PDB file of C-alpha atoms in Angstrom:
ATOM      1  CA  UNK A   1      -4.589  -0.400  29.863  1.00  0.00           C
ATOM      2  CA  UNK A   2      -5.923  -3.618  28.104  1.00  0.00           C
ATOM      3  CA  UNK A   3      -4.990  -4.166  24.554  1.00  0.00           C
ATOM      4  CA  UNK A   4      -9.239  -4.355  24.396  1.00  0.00           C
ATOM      5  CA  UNK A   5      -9.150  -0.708  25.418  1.00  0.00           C
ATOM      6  CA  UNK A   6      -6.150   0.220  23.689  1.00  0.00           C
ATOM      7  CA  UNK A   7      -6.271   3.220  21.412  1.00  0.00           C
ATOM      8  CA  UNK A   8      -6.542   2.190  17.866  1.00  0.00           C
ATOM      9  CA  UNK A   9      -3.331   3.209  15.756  1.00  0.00           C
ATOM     10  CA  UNK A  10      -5.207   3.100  12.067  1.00  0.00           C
ATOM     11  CA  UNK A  11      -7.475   5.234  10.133  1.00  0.00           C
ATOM     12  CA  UNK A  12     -11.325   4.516   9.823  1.00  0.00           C
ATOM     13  CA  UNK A  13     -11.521   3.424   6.309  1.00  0.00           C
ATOM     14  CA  UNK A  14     -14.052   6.037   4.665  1.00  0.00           C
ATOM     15  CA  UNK A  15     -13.419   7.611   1.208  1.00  0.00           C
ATOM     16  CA  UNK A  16     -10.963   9.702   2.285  1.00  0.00           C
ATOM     17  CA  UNK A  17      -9.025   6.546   3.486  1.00  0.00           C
ATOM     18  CA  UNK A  18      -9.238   5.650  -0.319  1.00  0.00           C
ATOM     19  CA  UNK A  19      -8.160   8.518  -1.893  1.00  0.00           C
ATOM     20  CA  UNK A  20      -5.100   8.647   0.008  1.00  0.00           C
ATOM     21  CA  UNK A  21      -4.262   5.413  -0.366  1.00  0.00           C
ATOM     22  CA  UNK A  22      -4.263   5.454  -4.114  1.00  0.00           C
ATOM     23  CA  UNK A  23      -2.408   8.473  -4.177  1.00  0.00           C
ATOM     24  CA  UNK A  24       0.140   6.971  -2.179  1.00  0.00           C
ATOM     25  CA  UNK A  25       0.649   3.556  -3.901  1.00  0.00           C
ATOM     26  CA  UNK A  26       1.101   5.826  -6.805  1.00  0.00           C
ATOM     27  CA  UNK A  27       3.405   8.058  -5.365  1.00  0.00           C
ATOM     28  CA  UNK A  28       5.222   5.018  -4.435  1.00  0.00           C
ATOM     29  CA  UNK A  29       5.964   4.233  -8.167  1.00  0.00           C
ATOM     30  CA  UNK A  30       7.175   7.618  -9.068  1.00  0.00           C
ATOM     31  CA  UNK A  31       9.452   8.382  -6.074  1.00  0.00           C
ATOM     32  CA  UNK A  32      10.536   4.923  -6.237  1.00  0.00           C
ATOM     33  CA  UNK A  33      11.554   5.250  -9.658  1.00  0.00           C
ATOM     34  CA  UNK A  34      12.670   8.481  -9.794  1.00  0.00           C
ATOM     35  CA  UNK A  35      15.316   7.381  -6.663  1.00  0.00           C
ATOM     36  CA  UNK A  36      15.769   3.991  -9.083  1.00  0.00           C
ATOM     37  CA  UNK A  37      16.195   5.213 -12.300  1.00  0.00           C
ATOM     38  CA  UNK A  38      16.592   8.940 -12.346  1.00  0.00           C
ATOM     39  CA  UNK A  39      18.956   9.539  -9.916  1.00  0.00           C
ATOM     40  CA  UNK A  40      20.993   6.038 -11.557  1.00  0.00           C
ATOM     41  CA  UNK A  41      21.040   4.843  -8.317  1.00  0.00           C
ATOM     42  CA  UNK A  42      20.057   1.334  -8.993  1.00  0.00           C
ATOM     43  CA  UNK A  43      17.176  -0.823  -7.363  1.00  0.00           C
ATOM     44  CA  UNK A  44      19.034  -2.272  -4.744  1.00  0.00           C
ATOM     45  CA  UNK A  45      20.738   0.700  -3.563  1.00  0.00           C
ATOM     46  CA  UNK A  46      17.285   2.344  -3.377  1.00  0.00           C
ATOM     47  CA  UNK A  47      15.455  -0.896  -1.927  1.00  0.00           C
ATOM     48  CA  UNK A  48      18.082  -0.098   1.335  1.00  0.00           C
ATOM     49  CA  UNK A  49      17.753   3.648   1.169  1.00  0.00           C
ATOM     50  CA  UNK A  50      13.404   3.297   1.412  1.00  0.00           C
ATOM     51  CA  UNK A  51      13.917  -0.036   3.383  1.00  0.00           C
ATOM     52  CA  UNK A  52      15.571   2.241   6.160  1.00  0.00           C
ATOM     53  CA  UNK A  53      12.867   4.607   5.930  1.00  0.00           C
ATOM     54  CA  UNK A  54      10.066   1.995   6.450  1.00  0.00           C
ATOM     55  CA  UNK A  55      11.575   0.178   9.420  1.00  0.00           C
ATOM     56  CA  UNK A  56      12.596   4.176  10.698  1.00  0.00           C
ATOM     57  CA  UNK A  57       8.871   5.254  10.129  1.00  0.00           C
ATOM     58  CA  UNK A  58       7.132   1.878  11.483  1.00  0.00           C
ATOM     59  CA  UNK A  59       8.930   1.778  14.387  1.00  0.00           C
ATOM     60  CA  UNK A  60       7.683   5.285  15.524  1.00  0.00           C
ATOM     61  CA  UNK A  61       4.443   4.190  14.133  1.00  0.00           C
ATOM     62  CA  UNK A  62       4.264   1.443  16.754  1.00  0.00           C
ATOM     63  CA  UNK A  63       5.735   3.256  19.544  1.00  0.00           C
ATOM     64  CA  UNK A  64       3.517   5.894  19.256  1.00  0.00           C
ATOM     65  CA  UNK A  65       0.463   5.372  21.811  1.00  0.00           C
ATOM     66  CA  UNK A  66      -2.087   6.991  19.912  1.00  0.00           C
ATOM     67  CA  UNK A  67      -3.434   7.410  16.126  1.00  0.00           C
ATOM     68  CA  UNK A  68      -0.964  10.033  14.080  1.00  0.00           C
ATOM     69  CA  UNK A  69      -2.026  10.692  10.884  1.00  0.00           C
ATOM     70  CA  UNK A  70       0.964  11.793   9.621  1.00  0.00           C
ATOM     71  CA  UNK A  71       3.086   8.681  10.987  1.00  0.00           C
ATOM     72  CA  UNK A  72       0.645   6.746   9.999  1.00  0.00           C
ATOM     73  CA  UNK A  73       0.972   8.062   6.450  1.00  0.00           C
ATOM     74  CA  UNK A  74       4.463   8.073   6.243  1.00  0.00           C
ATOM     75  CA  UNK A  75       4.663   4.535   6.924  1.00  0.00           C
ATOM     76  CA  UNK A  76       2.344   3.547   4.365  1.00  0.00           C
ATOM     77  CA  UNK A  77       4.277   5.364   1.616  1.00  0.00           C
ATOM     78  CA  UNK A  78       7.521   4.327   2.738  1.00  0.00           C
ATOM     79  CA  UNK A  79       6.014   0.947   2.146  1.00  0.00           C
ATOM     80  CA  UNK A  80       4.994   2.120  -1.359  1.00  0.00           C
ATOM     81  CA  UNK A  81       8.600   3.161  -2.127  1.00  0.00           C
ATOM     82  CA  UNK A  82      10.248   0.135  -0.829  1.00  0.00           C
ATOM     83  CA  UNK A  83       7.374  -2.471  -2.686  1.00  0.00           C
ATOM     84  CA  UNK A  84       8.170  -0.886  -5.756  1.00  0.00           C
ATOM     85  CA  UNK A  85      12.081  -1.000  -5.923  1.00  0.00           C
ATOM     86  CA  UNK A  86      12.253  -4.099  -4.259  1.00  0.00           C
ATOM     87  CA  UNK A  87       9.805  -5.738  -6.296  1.00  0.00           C
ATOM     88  CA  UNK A  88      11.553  -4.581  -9.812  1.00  0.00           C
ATOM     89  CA  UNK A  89      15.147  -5.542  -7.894  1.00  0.00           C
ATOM     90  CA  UNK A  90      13.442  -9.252  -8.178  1.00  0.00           C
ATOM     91  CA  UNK A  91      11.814  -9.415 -11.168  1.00  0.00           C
ATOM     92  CA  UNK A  92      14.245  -7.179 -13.123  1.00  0.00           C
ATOM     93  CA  UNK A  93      17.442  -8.248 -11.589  1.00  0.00           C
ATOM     94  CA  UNK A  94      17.009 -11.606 -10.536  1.00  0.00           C
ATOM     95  CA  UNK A  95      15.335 -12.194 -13.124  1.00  0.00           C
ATOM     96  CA  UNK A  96      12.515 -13.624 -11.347  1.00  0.00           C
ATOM     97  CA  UNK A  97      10.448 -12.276 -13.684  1.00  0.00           C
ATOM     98  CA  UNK A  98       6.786 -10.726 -13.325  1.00  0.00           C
ATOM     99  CA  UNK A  99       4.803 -13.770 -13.188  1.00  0.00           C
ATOM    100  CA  UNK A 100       7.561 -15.394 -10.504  1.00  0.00           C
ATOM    101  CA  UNK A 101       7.542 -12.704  -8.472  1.00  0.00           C
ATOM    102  CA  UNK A 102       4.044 -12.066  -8.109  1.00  0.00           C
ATOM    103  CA  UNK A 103       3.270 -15.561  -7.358  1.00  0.00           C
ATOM    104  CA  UNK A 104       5.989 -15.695  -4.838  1.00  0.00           C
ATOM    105  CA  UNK A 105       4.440 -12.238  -2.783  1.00  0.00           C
ATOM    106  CA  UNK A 106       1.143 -13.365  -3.150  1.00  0.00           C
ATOM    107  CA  UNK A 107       2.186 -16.861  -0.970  1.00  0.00           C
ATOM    108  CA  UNK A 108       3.575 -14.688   1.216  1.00  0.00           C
ATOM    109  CA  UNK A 109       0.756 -12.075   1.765  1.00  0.00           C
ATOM    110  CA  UNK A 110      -1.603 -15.225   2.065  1.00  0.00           C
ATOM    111  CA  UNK A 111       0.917 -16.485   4.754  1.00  0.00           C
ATOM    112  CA  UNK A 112       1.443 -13.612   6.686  1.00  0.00           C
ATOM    113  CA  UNK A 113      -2.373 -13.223   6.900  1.00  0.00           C
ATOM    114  CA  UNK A 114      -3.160 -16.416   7.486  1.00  0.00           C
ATOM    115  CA  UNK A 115       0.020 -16.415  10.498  1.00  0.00           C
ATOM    116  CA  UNK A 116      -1.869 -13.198  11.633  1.00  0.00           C
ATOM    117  CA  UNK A 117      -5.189 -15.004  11.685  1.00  0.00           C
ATOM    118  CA  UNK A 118      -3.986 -18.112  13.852  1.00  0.00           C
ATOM    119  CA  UNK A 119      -1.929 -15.783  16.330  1.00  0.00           C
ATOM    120  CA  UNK A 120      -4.289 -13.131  17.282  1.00  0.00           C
ATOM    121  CA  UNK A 121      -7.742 -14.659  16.179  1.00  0.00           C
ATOM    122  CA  UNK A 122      -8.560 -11.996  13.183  1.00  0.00           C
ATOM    123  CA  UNK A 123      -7.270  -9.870  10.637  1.00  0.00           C
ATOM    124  CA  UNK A 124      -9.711  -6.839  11.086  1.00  0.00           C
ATOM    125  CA  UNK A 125      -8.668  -3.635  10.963  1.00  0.00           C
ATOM    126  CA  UNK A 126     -10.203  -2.695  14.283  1.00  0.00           C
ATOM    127  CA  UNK A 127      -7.936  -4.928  16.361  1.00  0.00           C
ATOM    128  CA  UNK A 128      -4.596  -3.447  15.370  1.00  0.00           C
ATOM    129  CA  UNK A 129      -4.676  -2.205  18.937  1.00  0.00           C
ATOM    130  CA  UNK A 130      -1.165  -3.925  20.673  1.00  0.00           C
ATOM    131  CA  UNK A 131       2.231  -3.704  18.736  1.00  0.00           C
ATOM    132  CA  UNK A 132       2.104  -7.737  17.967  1.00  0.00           C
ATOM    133  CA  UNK A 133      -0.807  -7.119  15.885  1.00  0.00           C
ATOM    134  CA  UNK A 134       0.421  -4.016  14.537  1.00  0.00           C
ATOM    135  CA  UNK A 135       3.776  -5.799  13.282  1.00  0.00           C
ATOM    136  CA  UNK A 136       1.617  -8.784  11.546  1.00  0.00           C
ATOM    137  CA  UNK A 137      -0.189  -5.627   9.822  1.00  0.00           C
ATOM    138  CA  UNK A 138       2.723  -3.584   8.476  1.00  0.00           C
ATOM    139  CA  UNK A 139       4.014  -7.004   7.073  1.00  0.00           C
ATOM    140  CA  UNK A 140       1.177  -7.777   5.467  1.00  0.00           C
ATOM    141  CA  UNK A 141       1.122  -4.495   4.160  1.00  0.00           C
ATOM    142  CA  UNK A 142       4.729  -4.640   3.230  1.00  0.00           C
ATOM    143  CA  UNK A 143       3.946  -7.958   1.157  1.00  0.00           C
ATOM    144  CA  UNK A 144       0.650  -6.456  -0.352  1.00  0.00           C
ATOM    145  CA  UNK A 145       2.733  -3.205  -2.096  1.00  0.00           C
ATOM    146  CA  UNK A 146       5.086  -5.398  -3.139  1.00  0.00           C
ATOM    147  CA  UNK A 147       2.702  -7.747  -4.631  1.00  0.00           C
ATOM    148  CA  UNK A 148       0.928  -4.686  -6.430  1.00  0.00           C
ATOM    149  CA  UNK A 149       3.928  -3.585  -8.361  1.00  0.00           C
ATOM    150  CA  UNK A 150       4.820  -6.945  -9.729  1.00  0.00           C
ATOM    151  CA  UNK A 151       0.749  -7.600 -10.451  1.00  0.00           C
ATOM    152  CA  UNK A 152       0.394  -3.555 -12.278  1.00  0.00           C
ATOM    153  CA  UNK A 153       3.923  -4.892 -13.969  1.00  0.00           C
ATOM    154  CA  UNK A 154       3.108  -8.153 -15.231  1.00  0.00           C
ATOM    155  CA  UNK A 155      -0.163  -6.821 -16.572  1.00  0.00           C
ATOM    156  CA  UNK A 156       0.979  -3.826 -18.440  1.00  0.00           C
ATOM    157  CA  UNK A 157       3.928  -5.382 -19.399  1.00  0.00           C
ATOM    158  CA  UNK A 158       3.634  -9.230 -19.213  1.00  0.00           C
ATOM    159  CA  UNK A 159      -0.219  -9.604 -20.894  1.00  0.00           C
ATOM    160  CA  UNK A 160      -0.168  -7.106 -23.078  1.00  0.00           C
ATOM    161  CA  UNK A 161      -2.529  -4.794 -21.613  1.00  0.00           C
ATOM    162  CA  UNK A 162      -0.524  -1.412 -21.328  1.00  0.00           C
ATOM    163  CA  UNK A 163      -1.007   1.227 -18.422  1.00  0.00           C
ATOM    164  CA  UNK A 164      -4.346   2.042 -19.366  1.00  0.00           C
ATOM    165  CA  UNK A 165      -5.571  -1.023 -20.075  1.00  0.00           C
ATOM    166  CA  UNK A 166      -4.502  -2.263 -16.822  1.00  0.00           C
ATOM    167  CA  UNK A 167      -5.538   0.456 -14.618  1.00  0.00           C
ATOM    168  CA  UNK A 168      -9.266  -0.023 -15.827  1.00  0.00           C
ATOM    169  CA  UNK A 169      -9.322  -3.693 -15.141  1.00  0.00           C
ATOM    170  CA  UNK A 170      -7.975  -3.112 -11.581  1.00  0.00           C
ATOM    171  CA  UNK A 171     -10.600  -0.172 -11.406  1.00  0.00           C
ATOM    172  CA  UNK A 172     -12.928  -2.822 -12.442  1.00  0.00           C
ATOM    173  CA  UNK A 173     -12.353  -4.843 -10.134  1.00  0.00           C
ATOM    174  CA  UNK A 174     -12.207  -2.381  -7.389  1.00  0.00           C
ATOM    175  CA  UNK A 175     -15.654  -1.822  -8.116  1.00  0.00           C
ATOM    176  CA  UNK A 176     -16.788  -4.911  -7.793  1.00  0.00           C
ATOM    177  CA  UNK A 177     -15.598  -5.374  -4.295  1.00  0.00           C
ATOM    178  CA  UNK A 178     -17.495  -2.030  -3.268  1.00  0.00           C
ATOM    179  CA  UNK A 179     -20.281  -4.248  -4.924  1.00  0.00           C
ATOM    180  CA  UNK A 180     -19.801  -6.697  -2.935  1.00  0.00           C
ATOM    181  CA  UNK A 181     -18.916  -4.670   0.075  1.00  0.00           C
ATOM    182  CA  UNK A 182     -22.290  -2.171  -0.144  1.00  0.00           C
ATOM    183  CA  UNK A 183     -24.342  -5.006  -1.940  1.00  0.00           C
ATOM    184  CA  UNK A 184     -23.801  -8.110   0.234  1.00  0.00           C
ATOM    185  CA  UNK A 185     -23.188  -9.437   3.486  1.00  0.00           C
ATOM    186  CA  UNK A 186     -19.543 -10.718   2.742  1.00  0.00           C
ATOM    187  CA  UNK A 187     -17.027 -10.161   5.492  1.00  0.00           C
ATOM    188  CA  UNK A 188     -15.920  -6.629   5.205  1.00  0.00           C
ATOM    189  CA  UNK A 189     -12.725  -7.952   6.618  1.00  0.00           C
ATOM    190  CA  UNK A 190     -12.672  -9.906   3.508  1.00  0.00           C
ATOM    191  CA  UNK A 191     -13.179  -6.461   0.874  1.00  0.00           C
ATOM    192  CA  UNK A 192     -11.330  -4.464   2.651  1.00  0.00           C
ATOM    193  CA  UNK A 193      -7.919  -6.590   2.170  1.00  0.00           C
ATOM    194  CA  UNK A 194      -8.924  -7.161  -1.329  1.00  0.00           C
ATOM    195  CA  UNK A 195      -9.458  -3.286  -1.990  1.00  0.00           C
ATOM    196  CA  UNK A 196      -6.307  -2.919  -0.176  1.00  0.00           C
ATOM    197  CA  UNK A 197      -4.285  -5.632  -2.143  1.00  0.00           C
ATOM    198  CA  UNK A 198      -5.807  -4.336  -5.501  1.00  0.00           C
ATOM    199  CA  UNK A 199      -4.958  -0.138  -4.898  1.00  0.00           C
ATOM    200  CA  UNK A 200      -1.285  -0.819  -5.053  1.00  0.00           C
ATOM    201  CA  UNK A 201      -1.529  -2.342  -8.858  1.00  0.00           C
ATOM    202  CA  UNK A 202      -3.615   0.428  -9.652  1.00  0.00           C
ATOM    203  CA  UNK A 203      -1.399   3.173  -8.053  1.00  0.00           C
ATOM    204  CA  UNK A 204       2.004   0.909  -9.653  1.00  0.00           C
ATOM    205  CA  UNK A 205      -0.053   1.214 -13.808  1.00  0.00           C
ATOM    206  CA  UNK A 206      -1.165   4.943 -12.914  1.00  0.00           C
ATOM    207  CA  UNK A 207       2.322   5.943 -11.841  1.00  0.00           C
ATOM    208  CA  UNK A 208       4.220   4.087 -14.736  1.00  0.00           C
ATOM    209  CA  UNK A 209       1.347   5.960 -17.205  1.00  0.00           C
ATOM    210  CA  UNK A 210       2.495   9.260 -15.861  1.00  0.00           C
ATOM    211  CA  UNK A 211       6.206   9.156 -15.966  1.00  0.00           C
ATOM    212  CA  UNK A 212       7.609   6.316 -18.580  1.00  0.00           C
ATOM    213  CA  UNK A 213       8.226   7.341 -22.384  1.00  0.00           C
ATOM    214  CA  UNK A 214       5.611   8.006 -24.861  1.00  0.00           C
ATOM    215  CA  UNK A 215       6.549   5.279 -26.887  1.00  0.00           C
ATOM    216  CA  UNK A 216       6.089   3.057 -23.975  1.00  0.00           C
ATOM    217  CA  UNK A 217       2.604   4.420 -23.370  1.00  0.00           C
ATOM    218  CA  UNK A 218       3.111   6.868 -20.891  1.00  0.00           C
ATOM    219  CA  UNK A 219       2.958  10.567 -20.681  1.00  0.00           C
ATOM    220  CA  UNK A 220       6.810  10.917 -20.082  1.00  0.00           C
ATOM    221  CA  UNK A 221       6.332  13.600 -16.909  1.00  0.00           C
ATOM    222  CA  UNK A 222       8.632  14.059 -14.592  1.00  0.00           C
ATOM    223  CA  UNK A 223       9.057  11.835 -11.814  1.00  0.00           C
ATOM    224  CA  UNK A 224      10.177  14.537  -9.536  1.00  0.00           C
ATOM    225  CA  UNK A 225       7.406  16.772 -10.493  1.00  0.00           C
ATOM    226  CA  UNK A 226       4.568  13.843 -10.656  1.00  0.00           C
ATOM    227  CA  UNK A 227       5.851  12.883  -7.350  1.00  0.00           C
ATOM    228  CA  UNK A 228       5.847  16.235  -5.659  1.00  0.00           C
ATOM    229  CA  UNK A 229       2.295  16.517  -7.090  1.00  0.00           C
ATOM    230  CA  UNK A 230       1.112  13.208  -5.502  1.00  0.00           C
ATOM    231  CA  UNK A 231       2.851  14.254  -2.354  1.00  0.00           C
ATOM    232  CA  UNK A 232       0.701  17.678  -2.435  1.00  0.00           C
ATOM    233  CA  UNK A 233      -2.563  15.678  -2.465  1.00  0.00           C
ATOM    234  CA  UNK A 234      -1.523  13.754   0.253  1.00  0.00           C
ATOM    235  CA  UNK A 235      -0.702  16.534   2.469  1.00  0.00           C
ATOM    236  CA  UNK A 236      -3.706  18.513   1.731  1.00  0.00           C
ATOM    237  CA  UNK A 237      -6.566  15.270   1.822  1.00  0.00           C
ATOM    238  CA  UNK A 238      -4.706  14.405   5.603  1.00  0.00           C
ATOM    239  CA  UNK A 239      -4.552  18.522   7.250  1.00  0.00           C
ATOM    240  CA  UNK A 240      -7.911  19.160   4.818  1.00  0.00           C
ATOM    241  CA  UNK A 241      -9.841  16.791   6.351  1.00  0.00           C
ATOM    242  CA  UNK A 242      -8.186  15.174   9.499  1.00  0.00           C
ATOM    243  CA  UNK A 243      -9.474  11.575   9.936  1.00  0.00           C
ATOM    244  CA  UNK A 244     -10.237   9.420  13.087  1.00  0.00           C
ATOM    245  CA  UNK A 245      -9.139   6.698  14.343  1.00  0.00           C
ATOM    246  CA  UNK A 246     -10.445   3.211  13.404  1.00  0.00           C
ATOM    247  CA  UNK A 247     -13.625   2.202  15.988  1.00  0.00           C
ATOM    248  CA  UNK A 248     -13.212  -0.998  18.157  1.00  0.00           C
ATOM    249  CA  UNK A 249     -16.068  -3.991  16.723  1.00  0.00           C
ATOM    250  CA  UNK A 250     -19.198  -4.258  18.554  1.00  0.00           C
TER     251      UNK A 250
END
């Protein structure tokens, strides 16, 4: 089979898409802190533990020879997990600091796309159709979640702005990339990588809003609890309402 013909291994990016992605870059705050910090485990100890998850779940993600939701899924969160303990090991206990380490991912993410772009001749979703392209994807998406805890972190924290505050100017500017997306004829390549970058800050201030302290701003639930809740959602929005894979470009 040619890697033209080759059966997608991503979902078509619809609303549903969406939904689940946000409730899995959140999820991937609250299990990654509740593995972190409640179980006193430590950030690097739990950057290995989800680190051996992700490479576990993407590598059965690429061998697999078709679309599986599930893997598919798994993957994504294990990325969540591993973005957000990995990115607080840096900033946290490096002391790299949020502004550091968010300028450091996002020259990565802009190098691993622009690596992608050079070796296979685009970054659309649609050609993630032969394991090379699938490994420059899970990278960037590794580097993206990453990126979107130190961003939702440096905002909240950093400027000022608090969980709230920060989750409605990243839901602000979500919306203006569906603008853009719905409005204009700007490469949808181009919005979807943005709305894709910009979910995992929102998910990183939404999950810190539901389980740090009140007096931090939050609503001091339990990150067990949130995170089985999230992990509900999931479940039900992918056997609910199974979704396809994504089409080949005409």
């Amino acid at each position: 089979m040619t890697s033209e013909r080759a059966a997608s291994k991503v979902p078509e990016v619809t609303l549903l898409f969406w939904t689940v992605k946000v409730a899995a870059t959140t999820l991937g705050e609250t299990g990654g802190d509740a593995v972190s910090m409640s179980m006193k485990l430590g950030y690097l100890v739990a950057t290995v533990l989800f680190a051996a998850l992700f490479f576990a779940a993407v590598t059965v993600q690429i061998r697999a020879k078709r679309f599986r939701p599930v893997v598919y899924w798994i993957t994504i969160i294990a990325t969540t997990t591993v973005g957000t303990t990995l990115a607080d090991f840096a900033d946290r206990s490096l002391g790299i600091g949020y502004a550091g380490g968010s300028s450091l991912l996002l020259a990565l993410l802009v190098a691993s796309l622009v690596t992608w772009k050079l070796v296979c001749g685009t970054v659309a979703i649609s050609s993630v159709r032969t394991p090379r392209a699938e490994v420059f994807y899970w990278v960037t998406i590794m580097f993206s979640q990453t990126l979107g805890t130190a961003l939702g972190d440096w905002t909240a924290d950093s400027a000022g702005l608090g969980y709230r505050g920060s989750a409605l100017v990243f839901g602000a500017m979500l919306l203006v990339i569906a603008a853009l997306h719905f409005g204009t004829r700007i490469s949808r390549t181009f919005t979807f990588w943005a709305a894709f970058i910009l979910t995992r800050p929102l998910g990183a201030v939404v999950g810190d809003f539901l389980d740090k302290p009140h007096a931090d701003g939050g609503l001091a639930l339990s990150r067990f609890a949130a995170s089985a809740a999230l992990l509900a959602i999931i479940a039900f929005c992918i056997f609910a309402f199974p979704s396809r894979a994504a089409r080949a470009a005409h």
